[in-house]
Amino acid sequence: MALLPVEDLHTRAPPTGWAPFALGFRPFFLAAGVYAVLLMALWVLVLRGSLDLGGLSPYIWHGHEMVFGFAVSVIAGFLLTAARNWTGIPTPSGVPLAMLFLLWLAGRLSFLVPGLPTWLVATVDLAFLPALAITLALPILRARQLHNAPFPILLLALTAANALVHAEALGGTPGTARLGLHLAVYVVVTMIVVMGGRVIPSFTDNKLHTRARRWKTIERLVPAVTLAALASALIAPDSPVTAMLAAIAAAVNFTRLAGWYTPKFWSVPLLWILHLGYAWIVFGFVLLALSAAGLSAAAVNALHAFTAGGIGALTLGMMARVSLGHTGRMLEPAPLMTRAFVAINLAALIRVVLPLFFPGVYMQIMTAAGLAWVAAFGLFVVVYAPMLLRPRVDGKPG
C-alpha cells in the first residue's frame, strides 16, 4: 500500500465543511453533552424552587430524562457506531441518521409543549427505542453475530421500562413510574457490565501493552449474578436475598475490575476514567446490598452510584475516546478533558457519599454535585463540538 510522503501529511489541508450526520456518534454524543448540561442546570433550579415544571412530577421528569434522554442518546451513538465496526455493514448516516436523531429529539421536546395530549407525548417518546433496536438488529442479523443480539433486546427492555413510566402518566397504573425508572437504570447497568467487560481491558492492554487478568469462572459469574441481583432488587428491594445477591455481585465485579488493574493507567486519563466508572458500578452494588439489609439511607445513594457515578463517568469517558478515534485523531484528549473527568467523579462523590454523612445540608450538596456535573459535560461540549460537527481530519468517511 502506497504511503503519502511525510511532507504531504503535514501540508495537506484538513477537510472543510460540516458532517454532523456522517456517523451515529456525532449527533447523539453532541446532543447528550448539551442535554446533560441543560438537564442538570434545570434540575438545580427546580430543587431550589426557582423553576416550576407545571404539571410534570419533577422527580419523575428528572429521572426519566436522565435515562431516556441523556443516557439513551449516548447508548444510541455508541451502538450505531460500534455496530458498523462489528459487522462491517453500514449503519445509518446522512438523512436516515438525521431522521432517527429527530425522533429522539421529538421525544425530548414533547414533554415541554403546553397542552400536548399525554397519549401523544407517550407515543412520540416511545417510538425511538424500538426504531433504534430494529436499526441495530438488521446488520447484526445479516452478519449472523448472535453474540451481539442482546443489545437490541436490551433496547426493547428499555422500551418496556419507558412504557411503565408513561402508563402512570396516562393514569392507568399508579406506582409504575418508579418501577420503570429503576428497571431502566438496571438495564443500562447491565449494558455497562457487558460492554465494559469487552472494552475496558481491551483499551487498557492496547494502550499500555499489558495483559489484563481474566478468570473464566468470574467472567461466567458476572453477567448471571449481576442480572440476578438487579432482578431481585426490582422485585424485592428490601429482602435478605437481594442483600446477598447484591453483595455477591459487588464481589465478582470487584474481582473482575481488580484483574484489569495496572498502576500504569493512572497516567492515561482516557483509561482511568473508564476504570473509575466501573468502580462506581461496584460501589452501587455495595450500597444496594446495604440498603436491602436495612440501611434505608443507602437506597437512593445506590441508585445514584449507578447513575451519577457509573453511567456519568463511563459515558463521558467513552464519548471522549470514541469521538477521538472516529474523527481520525490521536487518542490523546485535550487537557481540559482531564478536568472534566475529575469533575464528573467529584459530582458523583458529592452526590453519593456526602448525603450519607451530612443529610442536614441536602440542598447545598445537590447544588454542588449539579454544578460539578454541569462543568464536566460543559467542558466536553466545548472541546468536542468542533470535532463532532466537522469531517474527519484524515478525510475518511464517518
Short mmCIF file of N, CA, C and O in Angstrom, two decimals, residues 125-250:
data_model
loop_
_atom_site.label_atom_id
_atom_site.label_comp_id
_atom_site.label_asym_id
_atom_site.label_seq_id
_atom_site.Cartn_x
_atom_site.Cartn_y
_atom_site.Cartn_z
N ASP A 125 -42.51 9.67 22.41
CA ASP A 125 -41.32 9.31 23.19
C ASP A 125 -41.02 7.81 23.09
O ASP A 125 -39.85 7.40 23.08
N LEU A 126 -42.06 6.98 23.01
CA LEU A 126 -41.86 5.53 22.97
C LEU A 126 -41.38 5.03 21.61
O LEU A 126 -40.94 3.90 21.50
N ALA A 127 -41.45 5.87 20.59
CA ALA A 127 -41.12 5.41 19.24
C ALA A 127 -39.63 5.23 19.00
O ALA A 127 -39.21 4.39 18.18
N PHE A 128 -38.80 5.97 19.73
CA PHE A 128 -37.38 5.98 19.38
C PHE A 128 -36.67 4.66 19.65
O PHE A 128 -35.95 4.15 18.78
N LEU A 129 -36.81 4.11 20.84
CA LEU A 129 -36.04 2.92 21.20
C LEU A 129 -36.35 1.71 20.32
O LEU A 129 -35.42 1.01 19.90
N PRO A 130 -37.62 1.42 19.99
CA PRO A 130 -37.86 0.32 19.03
C PRO A 130 -37.23 0.59 17.66
O PRO A 130 -36.70 -0.35 17.02
N ALA A 131 -37.28 1.84 17.21
CA ALA A 131 -36.66 2.18 15.93
C ALA A 131 -35.16 1.94 15.99
O ALA A 131 -34.55 1.40 15.03
N LEU A 132 -34.54 2.31 17.09
CA LEU A 132 -33.11 2.08 17.27
C LEU A 132 -32.80 0.59 17.34
O LEU A 132 -31.81 0.12 16.74
N ALA A 133 -33.63 -0.16 18.06
CA ALA A 133 -33.43 -1.61 18.18
C ALA A 133 -33.48 -2.29 16.81
O ALA A 133 -32.64 -3.15 16.49
N ILE A 134 -34.44 -1.92 15.98
CA ILE A 134 -34.56 -2.51 14.64
C ILE A 134 -33.36 -2.12 13.78
O ILE A 134 -32.78 -2.95 13.06
N THR A 135 -32.95 -0.86 13.87
CA THR A 135 -31.81 -0.37 13.11
C THR A 135 -30.55 -1.16 13.44
O THR A 135 -29.73 -1.46 12.55
N LEU A 136 -30.37 -1.51 14.71
CA LEU A 136 -29.20 -2.29 15.12
C LEU A 136 -29.34 -3.77 14.80
O LEU A 136 -28.36 -4.43 14.44
N ALA A 137 -30.55 -4.28 14.94
CA ALA A 137 -30.76 -5.71 14.73
C ALA A 137 -30.50 -6.12 13.29
O ALA A 137 -29.99 -7.22 13.04
N LEU A 138 -30.82 -5.26 12.33
CA LEU A 138 -30.68 -5.63 10.92
C LEU A 138 -29.25 -5.98 10.54
O LEU A 138 -28.99 -7.08 10.01
N PRO A 139 -28.24 -5.13 10.80
CA PRO A 139 -26.87 -5.54 10.46
C PRO A 139 -26.35 -6.69 11.31
O PRO A 139 -25.59 -7.53 10.82
N ILE A 140 -26.77 -6.75 12.58
CA ILE A 140 -26.32 -7.84 13.44
C ILE A 140 -26.83 -9.18 12.93
O ILE A 140 -26.09 -10.17 12.88
N LEU A 141 -28.09 -9.23 12.52
CA LEU A 141 -28.65 -10.47 11.99
C LEU A 141 -28.07 -10.81 10.62
O LEU A 141 -27.79 -11.98 10.32
N ARG A 142 -27.86 -9.79 9.79
CA ARG A 142 -27.27 -10.05 8.48
C ARG A 142 -25.87 -10.63 8.61
O ARG A 142 -25.46 -11.49 7.82
N ALA A 143 -25.13 -10.16 9.60
CA ALA A 143 -23.77 -10.66 9.82
C ALA A 143 -23.74 -11.92 10.67
O ALA A 143 -22.67 -12.47 10.93
N ARG A 144 -24.94 -12.35 11.13
CA ARG A 144 -25.07 -13.54 11.98
C ARG A 144 -24.21 -13.45 13.23
O ARG A 144 -23.60 -14.43 13.67
N GLN A 145 -24.18 -12.28 13.83
CA GLN A 145 -23.41 -12.07 15.06
C GLN A 145 -24.34 -12.17 16.27
O GLN A 145 -24.71 -11.16 16.89
N LEU A 146 -24.72 -13.38 16.59
CA LEU A 146 -25.69 -13.59 17.66
C LEU A 146 -25.16 -13.15 19.02
O LEU A 146 -25.95 -12.87 19.93
N HIS A 147 -23.84 -13.09 19.18
CA HIS A 147 -23.30 -12.64 20.47
C HIS A 147 -23.57 -11.16 20.71
O HIS A 147 -23.47 -10.69 21.85
N ASN A 148 -23.93 -10.42 19.65
CA ASN A 148 -24.31 -9.01 19.82
C ASN A 148 -25.82 -8.81 19.86
O ASN A 148 -26.29 -7.67 20.02
N ALA A 149 -26.58 -9.89 19.70
CA ALA A 149 -28.04 -9.80 19.70
C ALA A 149 -28.61 -9.27 21.03
O ALA A 149 -29.69 -8.67 21.02
N PRO A 150 -27.94 -9.47 22.18
CA PRO A 150 -28.52 -8.93 23.42
C PRO A 150 -28.73 -7.42 23.42
O PRO A 150 -29.60 -6.91 24.14
N PHE A 151 -27.99 -6.67 22.61
CA PHE A 151 -28.12 -5.22 22.66
C PHE A 151 -29.47 -4.74 22.12
O PHE A 151 -30.13 -3.92 22.77
N PRO A 152 -29.93 -5.20 20.95
CA PRO A 152 -31.30 -4.83 20.56
C PRO A 152 -32.35 -5.31 21.55
O PRO A 152 -33.35 -4.60 21.79
N ILE A 153 -32.12 -6.46 22.17
CA ILE A 153 -33.07 -6.97 23.16
C ILE A 153 -33.12 -6.06 24.38
O ILE A 153 -34.19 -5.75 24.92
N LEU A 154 -31.94 -5.61 24.82
CA LEU A 154 -31.89 -4.69 25.96
C LEU A 154 -32.55 -3.35 25.63
O LEU A 154 -33.15 -2.71 26.50
N LEU A 155 -32.46 -2.92 24.38
CA LEU A 155 -33.16 -1.70 23.98
C LEU A 155 -34.67 -1.87 24.07
O LEU A 155 -35.40 -0.95 24.44
N LEU A 156 -35.15 -3.07 23.75
CA LEU A 156 -36.59 -3.33 23.89
C LEU A 156 -36.98 -3.39 25.37
O LEU A 156 -38.09 -2.99 25.74
N ALA A 157 -36.08 -3.87 26.22
CA ALA A 157 -36.34 -3.85 27.67
C ALA A 157 -36.43 -2.41 28.16
O ALA A 157 -37.27 -2.08 29.02
N LEU A 158 -35.59 -1.53 27.62
CA LEU A 158 -35.69 -0.11 27.96
C LEU A 158 -37.02 0.47 27.49
O LEU A 158 -37.61 1.33 28.16
N THR A 159 -37.49 0.02 26.33
CA THR A 159 -38.80 0.45 25.85
C THR A 159 -39.90 0.07 26.84
O THR A 159 -40.80 0.88 27.13
N ALA A 160 -39.84 -1.16 27.35
CA ALA A 160 -40.83 -1.61 28.34
C ALA A 160 -40.76 -0.75 29.60
O ALA A 160 -41.81 -0.39 30.18
N ALA A 161 -39.54 -0.41 30.03
CA ALA A 161 -39.38 0.44 31.21
C ALA A 161 -39.98 1.82 30.96
O ALA A 161 -40.67 2.39 31.82
N ASN A 162 -39.75 2.36 29.78
CA ASN A 162 -40.31 3.66 29.42
C ASN A 162 -41.84 3.60 29.39
O ASN A 162 -42.52 4.54 29.82
N ALA A 163 -42.37 2.49 28.89
CA ALA A 163 -43.83 2.32 28.85
C ALA A 163 -44.43 2.33 30.25
O ALA A 163 -45.53 2.85 30.46
N LEU A 164 -43.71 1.77 31.23
CA LEU A 164 -44.20 1.78 32.61
C LEU A 164 -44.30 3.21 33.14
O LEU A 164 -45.23 3.54 33.88
N VAL A 165 -43.33 4.04 32.80
CA VAL A 165 -43.37 5.44 33.24
C VAL A 165 -44.57 6.15 32.61
O VAL A 165 -45.34 6.84 33.29
N HIS A 166 -44.75 5.97 31.30
CA HIS A 166 -45.85 6.64 30.62
C HIS A 166 -47.22 6.09 31.04
O HIS A 166 -48.21 6.82 31.03
N ALA A 167 -47.24 4.82 31.42
CA ALA A 167 -48.51 4.23 31.86
C ALA A 167 -49.05 4.95 33.09
O ALA A 167 -50.25 5.21 33.20
N GLU A 168 -48.17 5.30 34.01
CA GLU A 168 -48.62 6.04 35.19
C GLU A 168 -49.06 7.45 34.80
O GLU A 168 -50.06 7.97 35.32
N ALA A 169 -48.31 8.07 33.88
CA ALA A 169 -48.69 9.42 33.44
C ALA A 169 -50.05 9.42 32.77
O ALA A 169 -50.80 10.40 32.87
N LEU A 170 -50.39 8.31 32.12
CA LEU A 170 -51.70 8.20 31.47
C LEU A 170 -52.82 7.88 32.45
O LEU A 170 -53.99 7.85 32.08
N GLY A 171 -52.46 7.61 33.70
CA GLY A 171 -53.45 7.40 34.74
C GLY A 171 -53.95 5.98 34.89
O GLY A 171 -54.87 5.72 35.65
N GLY A 172 -53.33 5.06 34.19
CA GLY A 172 -53.85 3.69 34.22
C GLY A 172 -53.24 2.80 35.28
O GLY A 172 -53.89 1.90 35.79
N THR A 173 -51.99 3.05 35.65
CA THR A 173 -51.30 2.14 36.57
C THR A 173 -50.50 2.94 37.60
O THR A 173 -49.31 3.17 37.41
N PRO A 174 -51.12 3.34 38.70
CA PRO A 174 -50.41 4.11 39.72
C PRO A 174 -49.20 3.34 40.27
O PRO A 174 -49.28 2.13 40.52
N GLY A 175 -48.09 4.04 40.42
CA GLY A 175 -46.90 3.44 41.02
C GLY A 175 -45.94 2.80 40.05
O GLY A 175 -44.86 2.34 40.47
N THR A 176 -46.27 2.76 38.76
CA THR A 176 -45.37 2.07 37.83
C THR A 176 -44.22 2.95 37.34
O THR A 176 -43.24 2.43 36.80
N ALA A 177 -44.32 4.27 37.52
CA ALA A 177 -43.25 5.14 37.03
C ALA A 177 -41.94 4.86 37.76
O ALA A 177 -40.88 4.75 37.14
N ARG A 178 -42.01 4.73 39.08
CA ARG A 178 -40.80 4.44 39.85
C ARG A 178 -40.22 3.09 39.44
O ARG A 178 -39.00 2.95 39.29
N LEU A 179 -41.10 2.10 39.27
CA LEU A 179 -40.65 0.78 38.84
C LEU A 179 -39.97 0.87 37.47
O LEU A 179 -38.90 0.27 37.24
N GLY A 180 -40.57 1.63 36.55
CA GLY A 180 -39.99 1.78 35.22
C GLY A 180 -38.63 2.45 35.24
O GLY A 180 -37.72 2.04 34.51
N LEU A 181 -38.47 3.47 36.08
CA LEU A 181 -37.19 4.15 36.16
C LEU A 181 -36.10 3.25 36.73
O LEU A 181 -34.96 3.25 36.25
N HIS A 182 -36.45 2.48 37.77
CA HIS A 182 -35.47 1.55 38.32
C HIS A 182 -35.10 0.48 37.30
O HIS A 182 -33.93 0.13 37.16
N LEU A 183 -36.10 -0.05 36.61
CA LEU A 183 -35.82 -1.04 35.57
C LEU A 183 -34.90 -0.45 34.51
O LEU A 183 -33.95 -1.12 34.06
N ALA A 184 -35.15 0.77 34.10
CA ALA A 184 -34.33 1.40 33.07
C ALA A 184 -32.88 1.54 33.53
O ALA A 184 -31.94 1.24 32.77
N VAL A 185 -32.67 2.01 34.75
CA VAL A 185 -31.31 2.14 35.27
C VAL A 185 -30.62 0.79 35.30
O VAL A 185 -29.45 0.66 34.91
N TYR A 186 -31.34 -0.24 35.73
CA TYR A 186 -30.74 -1.57 35.84
C TYR A 186 -30.41 -2.15 34.46
O TYR A 186 -29.42 -2.87 34.30
N VAL A 187 -31.22 -1.84 33.47
CA VAL A 187 -30.91 -2.28 32.10
C VAL A 187 -29.64 -1.61 31.61
O VAL A 187 -28.76 -2.25 31.01
N VAL A 188 -29.50 -0.31 31.87
CA VAL A 188 -28.29 0.41 31.46
C VAL A 188 -27.08 -0.12 32.20
O VAL A 188 -25.99 -0.29 31.61
N VAL A 189 -27.22 -0.43 33.49
CA VAL A 189 -26.12 -1.02 34.25
C VAL A 189 -25.72 -2.36 33.63
O VAL A 189 -24.52 -2.67 33.51
N THR A 190 -26.70 -3.15 33.24
CA THR A 190 -26.40 -4.43 32.59
C THR A 190 -25.61 -4.22 31.30
O THR A 190 -24.64 -4.94 31.02
N MET A 191 -26.02 -3.24 30.50
CA MET A 191 -25.27 -2.91 29.28
C MET A 191 -23.82 -2.54 29.61
O MET A 191 -22.88 -2.96 28.92
N ILE A 192 -23.65 -1.74 30.66
CA ILE A 192 -22.30 -1.31 31.05
C ILE A 192 -21.45 -2.50 31.46
O ILE A 192 -20.27 -2.61 31.08
N VAL A 193 -22.04 -3.41 32.23
CA VAL A 193 -21.29 -4.58 32.69
C VAL A 193 -20.87 -5.45 31.49
O VAL A 193 -19.74 -5.92 31.42
N VAL A 194 -21.79 -5.63 30.55
CA VAL A 194 -21.48 -6.44 29.37
C VAL A 194 -20.43 -5.75 28.50
O VAL A 194 -19.40 -6.35 28.15
N MET A 195 -20.67 -4.50 28.15
CA MET A 195 -19.76 -3.79 27.25
C MET A 195 -18.45 -3.44 27.94
O MET A 195 -17.38 -3.49 27.33
N GLY A 196 -18.54 -3.09 29.23
CA GLY A 196 -17.32 -2.77 29.96
C GLY A 196 -16.36 -3.93 30.00
O GLY A 196 -15.15 -3.75 29.90
N GLY A 197 -16.90 -5.14 30.13
CA GLY A 197 -16.05 -6.33 30.13
C GLY A 197 -15.33 -6.54 28.81
O GLY A 197 -14.27 -7.18 28.77
N ARG A 198 -15.89 -6.02 27.74
CA ARG A 198 -15.24 -6.12 26.43
C ARG A 198 -14.18 -5.04 26.23
O ARG A 198 -13.06 -5.32 25.81
N VAL A 199 -14.58 -3.79 26.48
CA VAL A 199 -13.74 -2.69 26.01
C VAL A 199 -12.71 -2.19 27.02
O VAL A 199 -11.61 -1.79 26.62
N ILE A 200 -13.01 -2.20 28.31
CA ILE A 200 -12.09 -1.60 29.27
C ILE A 200 -10.76 -2.35 29.31
O ILE A 200 -9.69 -1.74 29.17
N PRO A 201 -10.75 -3.69 29.49
CA PRO A 201 -9.45 -4.38 29.46
C PRO A 201 -8.78 -4.31 28.10
O PRO A 201 -7.55 -4.23 28.01
N SER A 202 -9.58 -4.32 27.03
CA SER A 202 -9.00 -4.25 25.68
C SER A 202 -8.32 -2.91 25.45
O SER A 202 -7.18 -2.84 24.96
N PHE A 203 -9.02 -1.82 25.79
CA PHE A 203 -8.42 -0.49 25.63
C PHE A 203 -7.15 -0.37 26.46
O PHE A 203 -6.15 0.22 26.02
N THR A 204 -7.18 -0.91 27.69
CA THR A 204 -6.03 -0.82 28.59
C THR A 204 -4.84 -1.58 28.04
O THR A 204 -3.71 -1.06 27.99
N ASP A 205 -5.08 -2.81 27.59
CA ASP A 205 -3.99 -3.63 27.05
C ASP A 205 -3.40 -3.02 25.79
O ASP A 205 -2.18 -3.02 25.59
N ASN A 206 -4.27 -2.53 24.91
CA ASN A 206 -3.79 -1.96 23.64
C ASN A 206 -2.93 -0.72 23.86
O ASN A 206 -1.94 -0.51 23.15
N LYS A 207 -3.31 0.10 24.82
CA LYS A 207 -2.57 1.33 25.07
C LYS A 207 -1.27 1.09 25.83
O LYS A 207 -0.23 1.68 25.52
N LEU A 208 -1.33 0.23 26.84
CA LEU A 208 -0.20 0.07 27.76
C LEU A 208 0.64 -1.17 27.48
O LEU A 208 1.64 -1.39 28.15
N HIS A 209 0.19 -1.98 26.52
CA HIS A 209 0.89 -3.23 26.20
C HIS A 209 0.99 -4.15 27.42
O HIS A 209 2.02 -4.76 27.69
N THR A 210 -0.12 -4.18 28.15
CA THR A 210 -0.24 -5.06 29.31
C THR A 210 -1.16 -6.22 28.95
O THR A 210 -1.64 -6.32 27.82
N ARG A 211 -1.39 -7.07 29.91
CA ARG A 211 -2.31 -8.19 29.69
C ARG A 211 -3.22 -8.33 30.91
O ARG A 211 -2.80 -8.81 31.96
N ALA A 212 -4.46 -7.87 30.76
CA ALA A 212 -5.41 -7.93 31.87
C ALA A 212 -5.70 -9.38 32.24
O ALA A 212 -5.79 -10.26 31.37
N ARG A 213 -5.84 -9.62 33.54
CA ARG A 213 -6.18 -10.97 34.00
C ARG A 213 -7.69 -11.17 33.90
O ARG A 213 -8.47 -10.35 34.35
N ARG A 214 -8.07 -12.26 33.28
CA ARG A 214 -9.48 -12.62 33.15
C ARG A 214 -9.64 -14.07 33.59
O ARG A 214 -9.01 -14.97 33.04
N TRP A 215 -10.50 -14.27 34.56
CA TRP A 215 -10.76 -15.61 35.07
C TRP A 215 -12.07 -16.12 34.49
O TRP A 215 -13.10 -15.44 34.58
N LYS A 216 -12.04 -17.30 33.90
CA LYS A 216 -13.23 -17.84 33.23
C LYS A 216 -14.41 -17.93 34.19
O LYS A 216 -15.54 -17.62 33.82
N THR A 217 -14.14 -18.36 35.41
CA THR A 217 -15.23 -18.51 36.39
C THR A 217 -15.87 -17.15 36.68
O THR A 217 -17.09 -17.02 36.72
N ILE A 218 -15.04 -16.14 36.88
CA ILE A 218 -15.55 -14.79 37.16
C ILE A 218 -16.33 -14.26 35.98
O ILE A 218 -17.43 -13.70 36.13
N GLU A 219 -15.80 -14.46 34.76
CA GLU A 219 -16.49 -13.95 33.56
C GLU A 219 -17.84 -14.63 33.35
O GLU A 219 -18.76 -14.02 32.81
N ARG A 220 -17.95 -15.88 33.77
CA ARG A 220 -19.26 -16.56 33.69
C ARG A 220 -20.20 -16.06 34.77
O ARG A 220 -21.41 -15.95 34.56
N LEU A 221 -19.65 -15.77 35.94
CA LEU A 221 -20.48 -15.35 37.07
C LEU A 221 -21.00 -13.92 36.92
O LEU A 221 -22.13 -13.62 37.31
N VAL A 222 -20.17 -13.04 36.38
CA VAL A 222 -20.51 -11.61 36.36
C VAL A 222 -21.88 -11.34 35.75
O VAL A 222 -22.74 -10.72 36.40
N PRO A 223 -22.16 -11.74 34.51
CA PRO A 223 -23.48 -11.41 33.96
C PRO A 223 -24.63 -12.09 34.69
O PRO A 223 -25.68 -11.47 34.91
N ALA A 224 -24.44 -13.34 35.10
CA ALA A 224 -25.51 -14.08 35.77
C ALA A 224 -25.84 -13.45 37.13
O ALA A 224 -27.01 -13.22 37.45
N VAL A 225 -24.81 -13.17 37.92
CA VAL A 225 -25.03 -12.61 39.26
C VAL A 225 -25.53 -11.17 39.17
O VAL A 225 -26.40 -10.74 39.94
N THR A 226 -25.01 -10.41 38.21
CA THR A 226 -25.47 -9.04 38.02
C THR A 226 -26.96 -9.01 37.71
O THR A 226 -27.73 -8.25 38.32
N LEU A 227 -27.39 -9.83 36.76
CA LEU A 227 -28.81 -9.89 36.40
C LEU A 227 -29.66 -10.35 37.58
O LEU A 227 -30.73 -9.81 37.84
N ALA A 228 -29.18 -11.36 38.30
CA ALA A 228 -29.94 -11.88 39.44
C ALA A 228 -30.10 -10.83 40.52
O ALA A 228 -31.19 -10.65 41.09
N ALA A 229 -29.02 -10.09 40.82
CA ALA A 229 -29.08 -9.07 41.86
C ALA A 229 -30.02 -7.93 41.47
O ALA A 229 -30.83 -7.47 42.28
N LEU A 230 -29.94 -7.49 40.22
CA LEU A 230 -30.78 -6.38 39.77
C LEU A 230 -32.24 -6.81 39.68
O LEU A 230 -33.15 -6.03 40.03
N ALA A 231 -32.50 -8.02 39.23
CA ALA A 231 -33.88 -8.51 39.17
C ALA A 231 -34.46 -8.62 40.57
O ALA A 231 -35.62 -8.25 40.82
N SER A 232 -33.67 -9.13 41.52
CA SER A 232 -34.14 -9.24 42.89
C SER A 232 -34.40 -7.87 43.51
O SER A 232 -35.38 -7.68 44.24
N ALA A 233 -33.51 -6.90 43.19
CA ALA A 233 -33.71 -5.53 43.70
C ALA A 233 -34.99 -4.92 43.16
O ALA A 233 -35.64 -4.12 43.84
N LEU A 234 -35.35 -5.30 41.96
CA LEU A 234 -36.57 -4.77 41.35
C LEU A 234 -37.81 -5.40 41.98
O LEU A 234 -38.81 -4.72 42.23
N ILE A 235 -37.75 -6.70 42.27
CA ILE A 235 -38.91 -7.43 42.78
C ILE A 235 -39.06 -7.29 44.29
O ILE A 235 -40.16 -7.07 44.81
N ALA A 236 -37.95 -7.44 45.01
CA ALA A 236 -37.99 -7.40 46.48
C ALA A 236 -36.80 -6.61 46.98
O ALA A 236 -35.79 -7.19 47.43
N PRO A 237 -36.85 -5.28 46.91
CA PRO A 237 -35.67 -4.46 47.21
C PRO A 237 -35.17 -4.56 48.64
O PRO A 237 -33.99 -4.27 48.90
N ASP A 238 -36.02 -4.95 49.58
CA ASP A 238 -35.62 -4.98 50.99
C ASP A 238 -35.44 -6.39 51.55
O ASP A 238 -35.49 -6.59 52.75
N SER A 239 -35.22 -7.36 50.69
CA SER A 239 -35.16 -8.74 51.14
C SER A 239 -33.73 -9.19 51.42
O SER A 239 -32.77 -8.67 50.83
N PRO A 240 -33.55 -10.20 52.30
CA PRO A 240 -32.21 -10.78 52.52
C PRO A 240 -31.62 -11.38 51.26
O PRO A 240 -30.40 -11.37 51.07
N VAL A 241 -32.49 -11.92 50.39
CA VAL A 241 -32.00 -12.48 49.13
C VAL A 241 -31.34 -11.41 48.28
O VAL A 241 -30.26 -11.62 47.72
N THR A 242 -31.98 -10.24 48.20
CA THR A 242 -31.40 -9.14 47.44
C THR A 242 -30.08 -8.69 48.05
O THR A 242 -29.11 -8.42 47.33
N ALA A 243 -30.02 -8.61 49.37
CA ALA A 243 -28.78 -8.22 50.05
C ALA A 243 -27.66 -9.20 49.72
O ALA A 243 -26.52 -8.79 49.41
N MET A 244 -27.97 -10.48 49.74
CA MET A 244 -26.95 -11.50 49.45
C MET A 244 -26.50 -11.42 47.99
O MET A 244 -25.30 -11.42 47.69
N LEU A 245 -27.47 -11.34 47.07
CA LEU A 245 -27.12 -11.31 45.64
C LEU A 245 -26.36 -10.03 45.28
O LEU A 245 -25.41 -10.08 44.48
N ALA A 246 -26.75 -8.90 45.87
CA ALA A 246 -26.05 -7.65 45.58
C ALA A 246 -24.62 -7.70 46.12
O ALA A 246 -23.68 -7.20 45.48
N ALA A 247 -24.44 -8.31 47.29
CA ALA A 247 -23.09 -8.45 47.85
C ALA A 247 -22.22 -9.34 46.96
O ALA A 247 -21.04 -9.05 46.73
N ILE A 248 -22.80 -10.41 46.45
CA ILE A 248 -22.05 -11.29 45.54
C ILE A 248 -21.72 -10.56 44.24
O ILE A 248 -20.61 -10.66 43.71
N ALA A 249 -22.70 -9.80 43.73
CA ALA A 249 -22.47 -9.03 42.50
C ALA A 249 -21.34 -8.02 42.71
O ALA A 249 -20.50 -7.82 41.83
N ALA A 250 -21.32 -7.37 43.88
CA ALA A 250 -20.23 -6.44 44.18
C ALA A 250 -18.89 -7.16 44.21
O ALA A 250 -17.90 -6.67 43.66
#
